[in-house]
XYZ file of C-alpha atoms in Angstrom:
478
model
C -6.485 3.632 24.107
C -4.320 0.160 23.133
C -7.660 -1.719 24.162
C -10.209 0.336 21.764
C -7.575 0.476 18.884
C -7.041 -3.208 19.162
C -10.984 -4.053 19.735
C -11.188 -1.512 16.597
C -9.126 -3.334 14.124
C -9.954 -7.403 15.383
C -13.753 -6.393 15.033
C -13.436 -4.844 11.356
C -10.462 -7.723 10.389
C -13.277 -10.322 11.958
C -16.008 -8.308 9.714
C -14.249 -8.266 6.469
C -12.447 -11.066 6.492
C -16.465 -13.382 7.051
C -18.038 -11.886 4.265
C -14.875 -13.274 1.946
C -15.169 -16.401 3.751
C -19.033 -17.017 3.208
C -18.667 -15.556 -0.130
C -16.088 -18.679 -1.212
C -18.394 -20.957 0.599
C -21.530 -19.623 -1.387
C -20.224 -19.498 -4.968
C -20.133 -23.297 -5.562
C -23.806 -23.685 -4.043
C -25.042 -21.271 -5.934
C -22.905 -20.925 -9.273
C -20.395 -17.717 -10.191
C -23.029 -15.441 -11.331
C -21.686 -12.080 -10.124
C -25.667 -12.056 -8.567
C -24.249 -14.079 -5.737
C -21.840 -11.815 -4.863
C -23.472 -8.946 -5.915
C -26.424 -10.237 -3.717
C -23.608 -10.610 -0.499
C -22.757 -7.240 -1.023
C -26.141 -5.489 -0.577
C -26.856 -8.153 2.555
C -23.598 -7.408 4.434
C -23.875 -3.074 3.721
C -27.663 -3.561 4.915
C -26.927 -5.493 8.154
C -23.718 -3.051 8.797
C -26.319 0.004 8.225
C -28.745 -1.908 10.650
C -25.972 -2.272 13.219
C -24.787 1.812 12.939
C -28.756 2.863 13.214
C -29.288 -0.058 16.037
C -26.193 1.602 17.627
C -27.223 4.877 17.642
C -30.359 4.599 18.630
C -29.030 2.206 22.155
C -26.251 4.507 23.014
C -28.411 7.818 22.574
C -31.287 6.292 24.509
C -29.208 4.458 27.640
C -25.873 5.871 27.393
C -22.360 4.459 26.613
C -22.076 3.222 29.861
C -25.110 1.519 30.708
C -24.505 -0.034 26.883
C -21.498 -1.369 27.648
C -22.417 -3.935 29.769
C -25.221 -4.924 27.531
C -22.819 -4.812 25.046
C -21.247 -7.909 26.487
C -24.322 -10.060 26.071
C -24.550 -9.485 22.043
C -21.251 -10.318 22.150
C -21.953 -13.460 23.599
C -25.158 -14.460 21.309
C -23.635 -15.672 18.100
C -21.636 -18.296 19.878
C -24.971 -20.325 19.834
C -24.945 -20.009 15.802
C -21.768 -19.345 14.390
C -18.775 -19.280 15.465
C -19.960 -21.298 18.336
C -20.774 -23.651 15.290
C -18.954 -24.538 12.336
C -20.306 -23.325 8.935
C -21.404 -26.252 6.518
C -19.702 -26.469 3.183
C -22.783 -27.348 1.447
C -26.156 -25.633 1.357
C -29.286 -27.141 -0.399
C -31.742 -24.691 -2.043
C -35.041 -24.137 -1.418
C -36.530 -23.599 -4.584
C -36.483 -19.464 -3.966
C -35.078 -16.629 -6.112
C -31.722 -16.676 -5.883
C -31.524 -13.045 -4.027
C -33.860 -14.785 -1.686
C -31.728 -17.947 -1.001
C -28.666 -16.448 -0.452
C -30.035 -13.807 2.060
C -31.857 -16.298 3.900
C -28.351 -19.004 4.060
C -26.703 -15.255 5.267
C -29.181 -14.710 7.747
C -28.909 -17.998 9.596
C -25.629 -18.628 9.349
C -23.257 -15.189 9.668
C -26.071 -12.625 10.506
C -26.477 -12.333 14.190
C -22.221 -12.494 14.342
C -21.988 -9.876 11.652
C -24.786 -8.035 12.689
C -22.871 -7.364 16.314
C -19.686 -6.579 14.880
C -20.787 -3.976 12.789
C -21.482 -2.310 15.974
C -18.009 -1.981 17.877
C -16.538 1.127 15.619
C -19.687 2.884 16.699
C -19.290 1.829 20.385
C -15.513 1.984 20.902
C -15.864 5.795 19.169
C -18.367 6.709 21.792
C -16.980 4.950 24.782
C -13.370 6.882 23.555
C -15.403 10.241 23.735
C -16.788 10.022 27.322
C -13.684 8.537 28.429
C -10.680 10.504 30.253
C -8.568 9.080 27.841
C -6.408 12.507 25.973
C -7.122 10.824 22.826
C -10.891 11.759 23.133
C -10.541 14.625 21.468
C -10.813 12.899 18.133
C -12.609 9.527 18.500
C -12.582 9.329 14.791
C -8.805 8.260 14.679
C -10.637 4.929 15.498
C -12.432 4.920 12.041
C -9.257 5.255 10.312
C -8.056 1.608 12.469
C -11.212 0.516 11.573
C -10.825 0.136 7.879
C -6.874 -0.321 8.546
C -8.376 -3.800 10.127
C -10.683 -4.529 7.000
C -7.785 -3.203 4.390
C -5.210 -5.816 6.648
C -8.474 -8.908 5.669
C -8.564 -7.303 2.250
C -4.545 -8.173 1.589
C -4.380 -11.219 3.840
C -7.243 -13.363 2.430
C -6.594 -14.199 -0.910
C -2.409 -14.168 -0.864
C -2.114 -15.788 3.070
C -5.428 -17.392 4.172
C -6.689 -18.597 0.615
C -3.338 -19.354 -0.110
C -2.389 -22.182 2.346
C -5.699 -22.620 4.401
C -8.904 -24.267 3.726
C -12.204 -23.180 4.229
C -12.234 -25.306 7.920
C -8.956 -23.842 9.355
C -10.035 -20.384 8.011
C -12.691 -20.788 10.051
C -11.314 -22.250 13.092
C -9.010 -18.804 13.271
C -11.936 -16.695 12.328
C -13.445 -18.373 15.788
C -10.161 -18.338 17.342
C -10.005 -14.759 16.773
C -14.058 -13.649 17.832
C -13.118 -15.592 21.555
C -9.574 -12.633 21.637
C -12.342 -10.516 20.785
C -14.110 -11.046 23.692
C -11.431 -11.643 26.230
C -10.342 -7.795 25.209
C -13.577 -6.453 24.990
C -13.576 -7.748 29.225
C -10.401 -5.701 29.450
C -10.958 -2.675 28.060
C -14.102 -2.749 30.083
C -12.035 -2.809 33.317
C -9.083 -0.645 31.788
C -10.935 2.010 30.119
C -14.209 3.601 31.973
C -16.771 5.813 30.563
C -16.588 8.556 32.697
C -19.351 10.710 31.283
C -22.501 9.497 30.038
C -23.945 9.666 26.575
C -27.683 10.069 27.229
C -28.703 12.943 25.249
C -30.266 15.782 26.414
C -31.763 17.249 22.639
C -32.150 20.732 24.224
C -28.453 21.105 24.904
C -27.505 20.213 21.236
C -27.671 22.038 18.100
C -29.088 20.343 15.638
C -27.257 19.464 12.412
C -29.033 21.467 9.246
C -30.275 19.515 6.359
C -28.239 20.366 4.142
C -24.843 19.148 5.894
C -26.985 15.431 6.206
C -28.035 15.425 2.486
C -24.202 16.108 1.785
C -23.327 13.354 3.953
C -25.548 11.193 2.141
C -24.706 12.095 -1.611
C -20.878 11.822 -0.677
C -21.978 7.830 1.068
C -23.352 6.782 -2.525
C -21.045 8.997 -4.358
C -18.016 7.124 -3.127
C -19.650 3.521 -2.804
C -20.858 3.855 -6.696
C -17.380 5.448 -8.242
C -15.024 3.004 -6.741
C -17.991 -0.280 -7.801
C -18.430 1.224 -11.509
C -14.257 1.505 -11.467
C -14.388 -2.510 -10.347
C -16.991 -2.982 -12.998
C -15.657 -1.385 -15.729
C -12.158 -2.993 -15.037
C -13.221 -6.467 -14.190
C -15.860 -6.662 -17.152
C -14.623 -4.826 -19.962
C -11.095 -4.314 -19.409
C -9.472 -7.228 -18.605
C -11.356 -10.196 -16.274
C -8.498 -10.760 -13.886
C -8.615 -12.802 -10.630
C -8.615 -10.825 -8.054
C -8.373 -7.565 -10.014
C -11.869 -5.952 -8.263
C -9.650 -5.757 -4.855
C -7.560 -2.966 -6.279
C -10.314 -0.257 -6.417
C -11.596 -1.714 -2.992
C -8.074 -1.085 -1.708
C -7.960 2.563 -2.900
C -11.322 3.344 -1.422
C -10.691 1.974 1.889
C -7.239 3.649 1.897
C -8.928 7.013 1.546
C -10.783 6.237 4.501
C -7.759 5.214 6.616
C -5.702 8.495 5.514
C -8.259 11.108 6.204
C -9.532 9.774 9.047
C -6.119 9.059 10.790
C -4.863 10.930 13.980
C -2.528 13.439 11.849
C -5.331 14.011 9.016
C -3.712 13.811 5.326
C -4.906 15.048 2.360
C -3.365 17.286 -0.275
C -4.050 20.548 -0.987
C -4.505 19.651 -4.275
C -7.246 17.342 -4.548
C -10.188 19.775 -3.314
C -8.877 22.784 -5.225
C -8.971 20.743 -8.869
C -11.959 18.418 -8.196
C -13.752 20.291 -10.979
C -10.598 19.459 -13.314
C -10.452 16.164 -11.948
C -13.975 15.489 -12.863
C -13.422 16.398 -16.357
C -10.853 13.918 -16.753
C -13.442 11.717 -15.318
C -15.702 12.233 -17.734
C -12.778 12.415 -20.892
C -10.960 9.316 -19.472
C -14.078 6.913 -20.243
C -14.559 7.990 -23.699
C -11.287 8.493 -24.840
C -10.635 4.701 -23.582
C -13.705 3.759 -26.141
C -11.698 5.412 -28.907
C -8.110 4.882 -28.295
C -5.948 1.254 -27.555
C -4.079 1.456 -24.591
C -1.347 -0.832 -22.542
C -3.218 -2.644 -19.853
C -1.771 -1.677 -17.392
C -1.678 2.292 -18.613
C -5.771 1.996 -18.201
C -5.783 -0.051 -14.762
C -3.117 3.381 -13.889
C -5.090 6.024 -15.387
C -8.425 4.099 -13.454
C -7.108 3.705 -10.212
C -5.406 6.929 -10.167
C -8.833 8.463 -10.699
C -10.752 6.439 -7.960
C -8.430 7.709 -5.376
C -7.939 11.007 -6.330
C -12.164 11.173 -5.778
C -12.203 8.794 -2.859
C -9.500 11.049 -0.959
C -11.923 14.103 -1.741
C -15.074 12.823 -0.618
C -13.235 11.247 2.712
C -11.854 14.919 3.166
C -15.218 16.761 2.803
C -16.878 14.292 5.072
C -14.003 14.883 7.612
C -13.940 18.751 7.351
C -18.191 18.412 7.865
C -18.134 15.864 10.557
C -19.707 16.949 13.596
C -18.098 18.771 16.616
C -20.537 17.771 19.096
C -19.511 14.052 19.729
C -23.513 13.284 21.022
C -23.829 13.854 16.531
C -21.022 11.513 16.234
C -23.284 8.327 15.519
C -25.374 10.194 13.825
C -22.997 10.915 11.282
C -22.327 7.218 10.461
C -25.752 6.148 10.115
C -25.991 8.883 7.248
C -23.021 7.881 5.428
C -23.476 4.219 5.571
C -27.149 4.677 4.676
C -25.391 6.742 1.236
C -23.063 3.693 0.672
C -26.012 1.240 1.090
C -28.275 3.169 -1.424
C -25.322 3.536 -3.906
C -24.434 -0.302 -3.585
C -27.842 -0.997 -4.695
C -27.618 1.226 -7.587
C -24.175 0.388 -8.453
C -24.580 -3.516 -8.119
C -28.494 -4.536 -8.880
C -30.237 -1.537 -10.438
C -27.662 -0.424 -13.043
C -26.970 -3.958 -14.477
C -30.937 -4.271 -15.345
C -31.651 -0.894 -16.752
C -28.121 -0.043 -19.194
C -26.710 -1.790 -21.350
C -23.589 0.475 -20.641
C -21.810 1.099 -16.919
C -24.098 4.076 -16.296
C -23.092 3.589 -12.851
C -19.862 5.250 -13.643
C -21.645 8.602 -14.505
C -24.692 8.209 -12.153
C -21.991 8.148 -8.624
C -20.317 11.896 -10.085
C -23.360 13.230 -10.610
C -24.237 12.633 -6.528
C -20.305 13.779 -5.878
C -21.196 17.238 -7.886
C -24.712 17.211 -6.049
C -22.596 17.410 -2.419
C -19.884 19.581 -3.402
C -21.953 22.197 -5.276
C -24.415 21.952 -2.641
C -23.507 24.801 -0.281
C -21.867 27.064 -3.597
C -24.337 30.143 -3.594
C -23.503 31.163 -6.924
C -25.353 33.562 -9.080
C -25.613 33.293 -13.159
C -27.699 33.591 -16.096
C -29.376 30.794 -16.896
C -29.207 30.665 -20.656
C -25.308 30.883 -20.206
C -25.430 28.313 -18.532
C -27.796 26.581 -21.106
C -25.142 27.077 -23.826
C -22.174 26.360 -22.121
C -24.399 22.909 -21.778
C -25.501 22.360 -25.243
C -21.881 23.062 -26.222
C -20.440 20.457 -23.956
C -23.487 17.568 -25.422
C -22.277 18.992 -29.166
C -18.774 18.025 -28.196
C -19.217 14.751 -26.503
C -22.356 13.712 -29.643
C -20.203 15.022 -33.101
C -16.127 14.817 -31.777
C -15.909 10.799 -32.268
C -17.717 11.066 -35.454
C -14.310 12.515 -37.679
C -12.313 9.409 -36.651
C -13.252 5.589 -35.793
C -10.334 5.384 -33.958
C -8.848 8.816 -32.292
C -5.166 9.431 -32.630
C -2.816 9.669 -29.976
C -2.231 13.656 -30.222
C -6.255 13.906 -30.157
C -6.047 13.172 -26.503
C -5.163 16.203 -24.688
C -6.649 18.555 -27.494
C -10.204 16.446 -26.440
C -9.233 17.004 -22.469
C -8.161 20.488 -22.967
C -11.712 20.864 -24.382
C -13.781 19.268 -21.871
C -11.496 21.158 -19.124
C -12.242 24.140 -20.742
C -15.990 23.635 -20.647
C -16.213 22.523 -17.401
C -14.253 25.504 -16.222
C -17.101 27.731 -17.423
C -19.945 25.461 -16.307
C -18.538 25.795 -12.545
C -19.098 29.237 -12.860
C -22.790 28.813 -12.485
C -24.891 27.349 -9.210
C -25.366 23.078 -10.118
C -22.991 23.497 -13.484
C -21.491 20.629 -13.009
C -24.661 18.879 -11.516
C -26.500 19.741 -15.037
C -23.509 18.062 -17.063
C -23.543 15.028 -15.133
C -26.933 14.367 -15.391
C -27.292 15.372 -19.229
C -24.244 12.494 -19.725
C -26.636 10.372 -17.985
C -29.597 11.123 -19.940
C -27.812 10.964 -23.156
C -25.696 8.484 -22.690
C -27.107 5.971 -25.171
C -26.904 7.949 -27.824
C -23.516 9.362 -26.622
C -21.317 5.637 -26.079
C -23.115 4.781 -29.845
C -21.089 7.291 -31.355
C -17.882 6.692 -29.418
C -17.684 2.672 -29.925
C -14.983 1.728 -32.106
C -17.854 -0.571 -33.618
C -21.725 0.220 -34.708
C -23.461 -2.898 -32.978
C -26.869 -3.653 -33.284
C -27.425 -5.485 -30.470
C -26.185 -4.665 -26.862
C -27.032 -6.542 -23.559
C -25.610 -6.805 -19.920
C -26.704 -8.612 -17.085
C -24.670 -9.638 -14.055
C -22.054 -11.925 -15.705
C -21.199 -8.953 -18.125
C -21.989 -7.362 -21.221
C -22.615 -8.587 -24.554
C -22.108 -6.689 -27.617
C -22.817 -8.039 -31.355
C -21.751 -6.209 -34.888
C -21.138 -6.453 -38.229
C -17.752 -5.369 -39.559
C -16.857 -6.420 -43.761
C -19.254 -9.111 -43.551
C -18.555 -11.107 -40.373
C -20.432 -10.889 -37.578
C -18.874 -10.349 -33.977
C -19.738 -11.346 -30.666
C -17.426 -9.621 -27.766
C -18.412 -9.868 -24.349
């Protein structure tokens, strides 16, 4: 078990820690558009869905042990690109969109070495599950090490490796580190045998129902786009920190690590007030339109949020993963194919079509898609209708008495929203409806709540721009 967890954590430290290396490497070839980035993003989720589907599909088709000696060759390719190669400092462009040129530096440079780790947390789950090991009862301990290696990159980079290394030596570790990688992929190979195979046999297993995939799939983008609209909203309207977007990263990839641990944790709490919690959701982002607030009381109230919802999506995906460990892969290709779709939305789509972080809004409406999925509740209709009209009444007239809302309006506006949102739970996609009316309205919805009427209001992906009028000056704030 020593070998897997420490093959777990190198390959996910190896993982995270390249895509903040190429990312430093790309933003003075390129310029600091938050497109280069954004653009790294979408490339590294899409090759690390590529390597959970090209996983799957190998282990299901030859088994874990007939894979694992293949395995050892992929290992082995990179080291005729990089890391068998330095990467160069400097990259000329080709004339190409800039989406384009950065994928196609990615591609040539990190892919194939990025593309084959984001294959061992698939393969050293399996190979724990047909293994005689007592731990394979829950191979998905080995998730939770996972993203324990990328939080440990997350940390390290920018206050150790940043901090005293440059780009060379960070790489000449990173290369160090791929060669331990091998050496203990060799010994866990000798120390650890598969002793039952993983070929499938689809007549033996149940298959899992659509509706428990779908879930699986809203709760991937629903998690992905809260925690990237949190980093949005506090890195471009809030305050435009270094280094402030690893905070909600953190949080996200610490729900991961405690749910998916060997002792599960997760408190009672959380799933039994996730309708409340929503409702704060949806009262913290307007009330933070109307009302000043310490700094750091809004980065609190923010990050506070994203984990309470983080921890209950990571729950519900842990209380719905599969039994059968054949599913097991099965189960990450769903979820990362959720966090690739929301990363899209969250990073390139939302930018282009709102002038507002609609992102925000658009990942709870996919978290109260999953969790009121499997509710069978039964309920008039036109209740349901009015409880709805009341709660677009509230949001569209209650900033209107007051530019700026007092402090003691607060909780009397919370107490409100929590009050409607208790009744809309009451009937089948309640919540569902709300989220997506916010969305549809929301235009007309964040013009009332600005502490400003602007005529003008643009974003793009360095920010948003806002321009108004106010006793005869005109205001640009971006």
């Amino acid at each position: 078990m020593t070998f897997l967890k420490i093959l777990t954590f190198v390959a996910a430290f190896l993982l995270f820690q390249i895509e903040l290396i190429i990312g430093r490497i790309l933003l003075p070839n390129f310029g600091g558009s938050y497109l280069v980035w954004g653009s790294c993003v979408v490339f590294f989720q899409a090759t690390l869905l590529l390597g959970y589907v090209y996983a799957h599909v190998v282990v299901r088709k030859f088994g874990i042990e007939r894979y694992r000696k293949f395995h050892f060759l992929l290992l082995l390719f990179p080291l005729f690109l990089f890391p068998g190669h330095a990467l160069a400092l400097r990259y000329e462009p080709l004339g190409l969109p800039l989406v384009l040129e950065v994928f196609r530096v990615l591609i040539l440079t990190i892919g194939p070495a990025f593309f084959v780790l984001s294959t061992m947390s698939l393969l050293t789950q399996a190979w724990l599950s047909h293994s005689s090991l007592q731990e394979r009862k829950n191979p998905y301990a080995l998730f939770a090490v996972s993203n324990l290696g990328s939080f440990a990159a997350l940390l390290t980079y920018p206050f150790v490796f940043e901090l005293f290394m440059d780009l060379r030596i960070q790489q000449l570790i990173w290369r160090g580190l791929y060669g331990v990688l091998v050496v203990v992929s060799v010994l866990a190979y000798r120390w650890v045998p598969a002793t039952t195979d993983l070929k499938i046999k689809q007549s033996q297993q149940k298959p899992i129902s659509k509706m428990v995939l779908w879930q699986w799939f809203c709760y991937g983008v629903a998690g992905v786009m809260i925690f990237l609209s949190i980093t949005n909203i506090m890195t471009l309207k809030v305050a435009p920190m270094p280094l402030l977007w690893m905070l909600p990263l953190a949080v996200y990839l610490l729900s991961f690590i405690l749910n998916f641990k060997a002792k599960h944790w997760c408190p009672k709490w959380i799933p039994r007030t996730i309708d409340f919690t929503t409702s704060l959701g949806f009262a913290l982002y307007f009330v933070l339109m109307k009302i000043d607030m310490p700094f750091y009381v809004v980065m609190a109230l923010f990050l506070s949020f994203c984990f309470v919802v983080c921890m209950f999506i990571q729950n519900q995906l842990y209380l719905s993963k599969p039994t059968n460990d054949e599913q097991l892969t099965s189960f990450y290709v769903v979820i990362s194919l959720g966090g690739f779709i929301g990363g899209v939305l969250a990073s390139w789509v939302m930018p282009l079509v709102s002038t507002s972080f609609l992102e925000y809004f658009v990942g709870l409406f996919f978290l109260a898609l999953a969790w009121e999925m499997d509710q069978k509740k039964q309920g008039p209709v036109w209740r349901l209708g009015v409880w709805l009209v009341i709660l677009m009444v509230v949001f569209l007239i209650a900033p209107l008495f007051h530019k700026r809302m007092m402090l003691w309006e607060v909780p009397v506006f919370i107490l409100v929203i929590t009050a409607i949102t208790a009744q809309l739970r009451k009937y089948p996609r309640g919540i569902t409806s709300a989220c997506l009316l916010i969305v549809l309205f929301n235009p007309w919805i964040e013009s009332n709540w600005s502490k400003e009427r602007s005529f003008f209001n643009h974003r793009n992906y360095y920010g948003t721009i806002q321009i108004y009028d106010n006793s005869g000056v005109r205001f640009l704030v971006n």
